[in-house]
Coordinates of C-alpha atoms and ligand atoms in Angstrom, one line a residue:
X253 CA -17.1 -11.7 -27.1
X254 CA -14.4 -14.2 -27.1
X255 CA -13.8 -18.2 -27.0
X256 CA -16.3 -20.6 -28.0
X257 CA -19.6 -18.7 -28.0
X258 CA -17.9 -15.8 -29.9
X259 CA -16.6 -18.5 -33.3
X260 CA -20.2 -20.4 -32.9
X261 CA -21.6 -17.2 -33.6
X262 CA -19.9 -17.1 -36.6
X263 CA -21.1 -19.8 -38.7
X264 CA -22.7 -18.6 -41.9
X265 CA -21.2 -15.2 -41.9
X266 CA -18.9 -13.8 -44.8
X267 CA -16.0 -13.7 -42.4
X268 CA -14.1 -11.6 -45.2
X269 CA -16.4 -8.6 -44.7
X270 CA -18.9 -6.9 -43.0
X271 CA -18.4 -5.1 -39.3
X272 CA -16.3 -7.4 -37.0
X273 CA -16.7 -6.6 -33.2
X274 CA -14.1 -8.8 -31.7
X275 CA -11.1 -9.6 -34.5
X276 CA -8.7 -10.6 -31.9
X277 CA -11.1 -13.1 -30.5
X278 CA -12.1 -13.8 -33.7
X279 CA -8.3 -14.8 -34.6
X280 CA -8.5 -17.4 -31.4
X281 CA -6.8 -14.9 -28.9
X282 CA -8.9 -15.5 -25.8
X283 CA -9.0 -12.8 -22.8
X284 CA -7.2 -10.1 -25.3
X285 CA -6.9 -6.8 -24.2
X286 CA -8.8 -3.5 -26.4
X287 CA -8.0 -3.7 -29.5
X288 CA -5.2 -1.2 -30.1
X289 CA -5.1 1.7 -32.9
X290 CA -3.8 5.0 -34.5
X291 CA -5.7 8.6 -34.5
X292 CA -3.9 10.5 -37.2
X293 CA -5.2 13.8 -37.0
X294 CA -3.8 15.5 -40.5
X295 CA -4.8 19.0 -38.9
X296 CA -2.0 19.5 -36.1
X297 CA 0.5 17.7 -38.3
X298 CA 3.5 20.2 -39.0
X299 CA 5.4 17.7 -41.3
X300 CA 8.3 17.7 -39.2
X301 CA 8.5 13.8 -39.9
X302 CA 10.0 13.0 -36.6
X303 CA 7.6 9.3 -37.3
X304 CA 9.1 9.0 -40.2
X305 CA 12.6 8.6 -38.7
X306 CA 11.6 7.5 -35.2
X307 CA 10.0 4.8 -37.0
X308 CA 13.2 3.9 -39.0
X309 CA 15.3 4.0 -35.7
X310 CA 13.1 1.5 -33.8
X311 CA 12.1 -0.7 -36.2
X312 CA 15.8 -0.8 -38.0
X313 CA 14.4 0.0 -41.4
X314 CA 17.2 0.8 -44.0
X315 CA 17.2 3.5 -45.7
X316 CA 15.3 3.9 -48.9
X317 CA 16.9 6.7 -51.1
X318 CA 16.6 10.5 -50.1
X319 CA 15.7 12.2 -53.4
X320 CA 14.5 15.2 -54.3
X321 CA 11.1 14.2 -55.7
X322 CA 10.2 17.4 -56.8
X323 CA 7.5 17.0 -54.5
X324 CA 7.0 19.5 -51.5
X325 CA 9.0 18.8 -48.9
X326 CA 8.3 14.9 -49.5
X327 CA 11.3 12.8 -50.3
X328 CA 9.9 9.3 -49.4
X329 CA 6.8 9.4 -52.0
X330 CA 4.8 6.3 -50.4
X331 CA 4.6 3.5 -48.1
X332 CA 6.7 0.7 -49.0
X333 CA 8.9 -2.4 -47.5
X334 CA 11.3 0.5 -46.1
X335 CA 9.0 3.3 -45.4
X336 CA 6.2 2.4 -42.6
X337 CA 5.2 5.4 -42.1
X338 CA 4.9 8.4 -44.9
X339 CA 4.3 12.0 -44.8
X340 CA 2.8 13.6 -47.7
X341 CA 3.1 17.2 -48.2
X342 CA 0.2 18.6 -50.0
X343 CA 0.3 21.9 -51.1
X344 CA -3.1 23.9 -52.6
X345 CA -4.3 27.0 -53.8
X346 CA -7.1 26.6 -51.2
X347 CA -7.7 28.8 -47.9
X348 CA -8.1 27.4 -44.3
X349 CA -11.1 27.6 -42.9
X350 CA -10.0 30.5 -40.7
X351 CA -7.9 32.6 -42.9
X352 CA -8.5 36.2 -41.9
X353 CA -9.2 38.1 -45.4
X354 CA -6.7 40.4 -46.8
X355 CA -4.5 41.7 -43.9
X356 CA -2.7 45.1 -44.6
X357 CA 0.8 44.7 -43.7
X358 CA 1.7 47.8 -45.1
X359 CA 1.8 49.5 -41.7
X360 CA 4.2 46.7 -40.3
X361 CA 7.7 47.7 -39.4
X362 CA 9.6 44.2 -40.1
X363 CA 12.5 45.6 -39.2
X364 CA 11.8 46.6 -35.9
X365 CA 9.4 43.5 -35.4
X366 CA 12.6 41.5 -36.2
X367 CA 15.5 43.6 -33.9
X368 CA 12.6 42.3 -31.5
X369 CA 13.0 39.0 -31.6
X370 CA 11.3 36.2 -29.2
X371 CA 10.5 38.9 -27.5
X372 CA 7.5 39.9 -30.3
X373 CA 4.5 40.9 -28.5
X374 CA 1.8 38.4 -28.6
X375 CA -0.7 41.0 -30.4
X376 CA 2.1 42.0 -32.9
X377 CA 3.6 38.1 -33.4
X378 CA 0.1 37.1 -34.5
X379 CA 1.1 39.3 -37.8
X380 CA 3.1 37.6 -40.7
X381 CA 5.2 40.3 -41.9
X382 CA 6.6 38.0 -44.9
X383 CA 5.1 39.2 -47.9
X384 CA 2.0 41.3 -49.2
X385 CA -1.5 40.2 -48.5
X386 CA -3.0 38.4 -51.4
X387 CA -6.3 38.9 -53.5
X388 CA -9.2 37.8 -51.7
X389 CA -10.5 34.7 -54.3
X390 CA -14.1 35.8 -55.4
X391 CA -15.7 34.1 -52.0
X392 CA -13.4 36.6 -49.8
X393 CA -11.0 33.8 -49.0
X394 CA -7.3 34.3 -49.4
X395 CA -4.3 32.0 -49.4
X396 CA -2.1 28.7 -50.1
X397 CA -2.4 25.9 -47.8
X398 CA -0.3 23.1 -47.0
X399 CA -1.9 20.3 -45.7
X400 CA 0.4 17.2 -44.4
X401 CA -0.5 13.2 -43.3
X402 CA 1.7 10.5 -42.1
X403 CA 0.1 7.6 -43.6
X404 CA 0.9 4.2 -42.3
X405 CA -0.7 0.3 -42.4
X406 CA -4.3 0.5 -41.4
X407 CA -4.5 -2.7 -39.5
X408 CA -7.9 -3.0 -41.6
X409 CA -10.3 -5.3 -39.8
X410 CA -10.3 -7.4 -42.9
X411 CA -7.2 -7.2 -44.0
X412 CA -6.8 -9.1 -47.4
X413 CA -2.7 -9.1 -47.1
X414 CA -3.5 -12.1 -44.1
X415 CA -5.9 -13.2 -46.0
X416 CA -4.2 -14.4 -49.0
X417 CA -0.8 -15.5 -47.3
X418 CA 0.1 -19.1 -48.1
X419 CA 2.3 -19.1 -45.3
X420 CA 0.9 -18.0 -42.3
X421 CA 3.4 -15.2 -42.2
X422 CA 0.8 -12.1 -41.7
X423 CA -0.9 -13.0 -38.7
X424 CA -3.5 -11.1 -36.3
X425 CA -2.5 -10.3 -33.2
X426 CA -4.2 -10.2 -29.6
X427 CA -4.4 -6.4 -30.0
X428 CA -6.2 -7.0 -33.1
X429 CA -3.0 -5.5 -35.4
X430 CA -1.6 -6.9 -38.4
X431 CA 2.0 -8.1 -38.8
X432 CA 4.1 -9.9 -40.9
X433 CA 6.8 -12.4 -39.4
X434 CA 9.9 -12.1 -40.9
X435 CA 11.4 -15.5 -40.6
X436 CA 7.8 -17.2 -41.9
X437 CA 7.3 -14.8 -45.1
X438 CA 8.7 -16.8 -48.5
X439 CA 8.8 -14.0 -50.4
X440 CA 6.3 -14.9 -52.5
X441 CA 4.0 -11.2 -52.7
X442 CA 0.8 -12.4 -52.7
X443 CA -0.1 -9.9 -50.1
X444 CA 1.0 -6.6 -52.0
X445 CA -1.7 -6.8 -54.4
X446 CA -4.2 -8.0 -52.0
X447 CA -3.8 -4.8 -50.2
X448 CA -6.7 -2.1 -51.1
X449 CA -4.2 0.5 -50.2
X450 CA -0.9 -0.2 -51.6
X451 CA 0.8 -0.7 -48.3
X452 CA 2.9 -4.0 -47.6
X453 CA 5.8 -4.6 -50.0
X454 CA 8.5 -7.0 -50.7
X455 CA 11.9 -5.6 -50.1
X456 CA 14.4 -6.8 -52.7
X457 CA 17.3 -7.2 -51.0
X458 CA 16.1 -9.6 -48.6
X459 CA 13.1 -11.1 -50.4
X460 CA 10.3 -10.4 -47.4
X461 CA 7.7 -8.3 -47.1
X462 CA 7.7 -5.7 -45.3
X463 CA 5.4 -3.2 -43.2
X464 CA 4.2 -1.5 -40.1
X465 CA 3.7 -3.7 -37.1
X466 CA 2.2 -1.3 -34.9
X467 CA 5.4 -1.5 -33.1
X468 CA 4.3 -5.0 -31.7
X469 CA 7.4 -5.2 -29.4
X470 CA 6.6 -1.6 -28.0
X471 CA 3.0 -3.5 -27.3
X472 CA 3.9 -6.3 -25.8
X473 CA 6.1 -4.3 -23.3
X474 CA 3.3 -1.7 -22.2
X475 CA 4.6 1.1 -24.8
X476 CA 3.3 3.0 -26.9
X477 CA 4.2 2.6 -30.8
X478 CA 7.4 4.7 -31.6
X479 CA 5.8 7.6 -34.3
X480 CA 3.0 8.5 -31.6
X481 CA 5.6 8.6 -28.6
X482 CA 7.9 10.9 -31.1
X483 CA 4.8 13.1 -32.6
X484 CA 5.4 16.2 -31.1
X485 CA 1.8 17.3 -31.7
X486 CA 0.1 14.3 -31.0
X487 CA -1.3 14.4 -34.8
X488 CA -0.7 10.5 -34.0
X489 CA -2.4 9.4 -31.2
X490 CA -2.4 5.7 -29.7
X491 CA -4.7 4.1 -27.6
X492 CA -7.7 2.0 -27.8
X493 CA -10.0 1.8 -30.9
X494 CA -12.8 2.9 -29.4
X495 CA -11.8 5.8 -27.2
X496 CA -9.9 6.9 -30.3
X497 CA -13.2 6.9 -32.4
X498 CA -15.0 9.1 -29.9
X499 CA -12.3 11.3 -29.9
X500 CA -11.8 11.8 -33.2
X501 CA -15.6 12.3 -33.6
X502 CA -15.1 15.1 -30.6
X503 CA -12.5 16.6 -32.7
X504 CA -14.2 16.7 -36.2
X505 CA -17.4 18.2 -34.0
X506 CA -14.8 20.9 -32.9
X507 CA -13.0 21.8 -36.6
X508 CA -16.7 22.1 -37.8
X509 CA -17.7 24.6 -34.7
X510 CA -13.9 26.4 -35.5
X511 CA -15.5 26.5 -39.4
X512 CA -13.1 24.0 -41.1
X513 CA -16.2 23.2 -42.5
X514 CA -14.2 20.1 -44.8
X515 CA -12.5 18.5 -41.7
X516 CA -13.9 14.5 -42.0
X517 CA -13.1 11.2 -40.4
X518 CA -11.6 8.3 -43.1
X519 CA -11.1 4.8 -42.2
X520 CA -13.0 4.7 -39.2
X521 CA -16.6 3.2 -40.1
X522 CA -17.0 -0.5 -39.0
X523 CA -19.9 -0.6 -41.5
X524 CA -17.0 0.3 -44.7
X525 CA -15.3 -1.8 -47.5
X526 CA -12.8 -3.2 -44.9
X527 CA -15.2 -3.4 -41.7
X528 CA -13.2 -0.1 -40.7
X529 CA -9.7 0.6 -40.2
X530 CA -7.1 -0.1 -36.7
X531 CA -5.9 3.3 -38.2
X532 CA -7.8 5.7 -39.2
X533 CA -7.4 10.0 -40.1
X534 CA -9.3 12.6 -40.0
X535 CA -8.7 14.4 -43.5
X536 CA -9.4 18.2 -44.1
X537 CA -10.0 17.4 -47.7
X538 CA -10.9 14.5 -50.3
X539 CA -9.1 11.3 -49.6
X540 CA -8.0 11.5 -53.4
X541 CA -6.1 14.3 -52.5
X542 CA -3.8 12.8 -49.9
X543 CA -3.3 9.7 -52.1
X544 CA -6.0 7.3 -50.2
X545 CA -8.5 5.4 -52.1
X546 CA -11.9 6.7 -51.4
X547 CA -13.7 3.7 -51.2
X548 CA -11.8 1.1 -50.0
X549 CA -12.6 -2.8 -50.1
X550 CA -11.0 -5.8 -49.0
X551 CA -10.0 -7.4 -51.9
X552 CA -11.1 -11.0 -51.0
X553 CA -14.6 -9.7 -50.1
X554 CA -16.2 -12.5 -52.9
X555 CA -14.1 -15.3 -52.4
X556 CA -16.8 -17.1 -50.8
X557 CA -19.1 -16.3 -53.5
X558 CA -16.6 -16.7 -56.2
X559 CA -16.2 -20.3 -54.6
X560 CA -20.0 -21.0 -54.2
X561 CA -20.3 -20.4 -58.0
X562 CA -17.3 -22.1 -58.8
X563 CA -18.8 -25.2 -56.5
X564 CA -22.0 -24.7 -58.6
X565 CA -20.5 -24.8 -62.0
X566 CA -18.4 -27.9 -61.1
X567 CA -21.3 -29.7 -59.9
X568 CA -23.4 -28.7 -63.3
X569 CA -20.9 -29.8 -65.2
X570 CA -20.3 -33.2 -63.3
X571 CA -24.1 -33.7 -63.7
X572 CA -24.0 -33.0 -67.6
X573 CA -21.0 -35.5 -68.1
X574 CA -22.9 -38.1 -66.1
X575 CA -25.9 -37.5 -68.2
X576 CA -23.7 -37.9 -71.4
X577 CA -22.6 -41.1 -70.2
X578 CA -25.9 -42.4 -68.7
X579 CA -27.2 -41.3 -72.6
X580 CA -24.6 -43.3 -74.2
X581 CA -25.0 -46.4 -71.9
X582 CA -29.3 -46.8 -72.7
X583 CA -28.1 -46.5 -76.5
X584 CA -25.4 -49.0 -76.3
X585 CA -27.7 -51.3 -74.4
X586 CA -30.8 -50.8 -77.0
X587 CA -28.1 -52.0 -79.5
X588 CA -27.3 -54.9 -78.1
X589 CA -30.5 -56.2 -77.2
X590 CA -31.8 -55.5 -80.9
X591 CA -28.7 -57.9 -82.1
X592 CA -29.7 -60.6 -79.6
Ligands
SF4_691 S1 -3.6 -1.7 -45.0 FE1 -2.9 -3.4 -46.4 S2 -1.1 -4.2 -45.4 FE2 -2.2 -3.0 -43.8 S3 -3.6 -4.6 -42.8 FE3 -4.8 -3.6 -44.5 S4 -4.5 -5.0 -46.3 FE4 -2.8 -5.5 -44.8
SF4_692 S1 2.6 13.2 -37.6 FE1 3.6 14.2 -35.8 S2 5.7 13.4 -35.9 FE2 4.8 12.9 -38.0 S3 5.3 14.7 -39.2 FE3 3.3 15.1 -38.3 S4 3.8 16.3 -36.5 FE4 5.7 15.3 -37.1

């Protein structure tokens, strides 16, 4: 749906919320291609952060301080103006869905499984040999799990940041991505609130904000964005919205079958808060837990109705002060006909 018959059909609609079928039409781009998004699939992720820095390297993000966070293995803490993409490091007192129940390692030479090397037989490398099965919790379940996500901007299909930019700087593309033109933004931060999900920043030593473009260059030149092409895993996968939200239902299908009974999808329900996310995850626990709000909503969702009441009031009040002075003019006129 694009062009002419596509905006008609868009009179009387809350165009701030609600599914949206075509947002790159939508935004005026006529004959767009598929509109383009992430599949983060937390479960294969090994935290290696190779988006992280293949991010940094493409885009020419500076660096944004390498603590130690106390934190896991996470030493970027969040999204921000300098960090486009994050991976959190989550670790719980919580099986996997497949942990085999306390496994006797007491029989395990580790010595000779070590003198062995690569050369481990695959029936023998299956065994861990690094420290003594735990207690089985009281459902039979043993273990400490680590679970890891590379968040990033989720090109929401009502994205509040664009929005609520005076400028024009955050614009919607033809592939139906967000992004933020440098030389347009003023500074001015209107957009970081905006955002349900803490994403876009202003970065102070140049006064702009900043975020994921969905590698928008990479795009336009018939790449792929630079975290998916680096992923070694393919935990981030690029390609069409659509295919990606078959696959990802594919794959949640799958966990379940595997019995990672928690595996879910977040972000990728048109019919959500935000008409569904250009990047979406699929989560193998509560979105609380990795940080992500669980019900997200674009923040100028009432503006319309904020401004219909607003209209409304105006208009009352108008009506009063007109019947003040309508009042005050049949008194004044009473009074002088009674002198006369
Ligand atoms: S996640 Fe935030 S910054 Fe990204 S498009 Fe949505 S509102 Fe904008
Ligand atoms: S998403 Fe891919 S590249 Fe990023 S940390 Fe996970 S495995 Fe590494």
């Amino acid at each position: 749906m694009t062009g002419t018959s596509g905006r008609s059909s868009l009179i009387g609609r809350n165009l701030l919320a609600g599914a949206e079928p075509d947002v790159a039409g939508d935004a005026g781009h006529q004959g767009h291609p598929p509109r383009a998004g992430f599949f983060t699939d937390t479960s294969v992720c090994i935290g290696c952060k190779a988006c992280e820095v293949a991010c940094k390297e493409w885009n020419a993000i500076p660096e944004d301080g390498l603590d130690f966070t106390g934190m896991s293995f996470d030493n970027t803490q969040g999204l921000g103006a300098s960090t486009w993409r994050h991976v959190a490091f989550i670790e719980q007192n919580k099986p996997l869905g497949r942990t085999e129940v306390a496994v006797d390692h007491g029989d395990v030479d580790v010595l000779a499984l070590a003198s062995q090397g690569s050369g481990t037989p695959v029936e023998q490398a299956a065994i861990t040999p690094t420290s003594p099965a735990p207690a089985p919790s009281q459902d039979g379940q043993t273990g400490l799990r680590w679970l890891m996500a590379s968040d990033v901007c989720k090109h929401c299909t009502h994205a509040a940041c664009l929005d609520v930019c005076p400028t024009g700087a955050l614009f919607r593309t033809e592939f139906g991505t967000v992004v933020v033109q440098d030389d347009i933004c003023n500074g001015c931060g209107y957009c970081v609130p905006a955002c349900p999900y803490g994403v876009v920043d202003v970065r102070p030593e140049d006064g702009g904000a900043h975020k994921c473009t969905l590698c928008y260059d990479r795009l336009g030149a018939g790449q792929e964005p630079a975290c998916a092409k680096a992923c070694p895993t393919d935990s981030i996968q690029f390609g069409p919205l659509d295919e990606l939200r078959e696959r990802a239902a594919a794959r949640v299908e799958e966990l379940h079958r595997l019995g990672v009974e928690d595996a879910r999808l977040y972000g990728h329900d048109p019919e959500d808060g935000v008409g569904g996310d250009g990047a979406f995850f699929l989560l193998l626990d509560e979105p609380e837990v990795y940080g992500l709000p669980p019900d997200p909503v674009v923040t100028t969702r009432d503006l319309p109705s904020m401004w219909r009441h607003a209209g409304a009031a105006a208009l009352t009040l108008l009506g009063g002060v007109a019947a003040v002075f309508a009042a005050q003019a049949g008194v004044s006129g009473r009074r002088t006909g009674r002198r006369r």
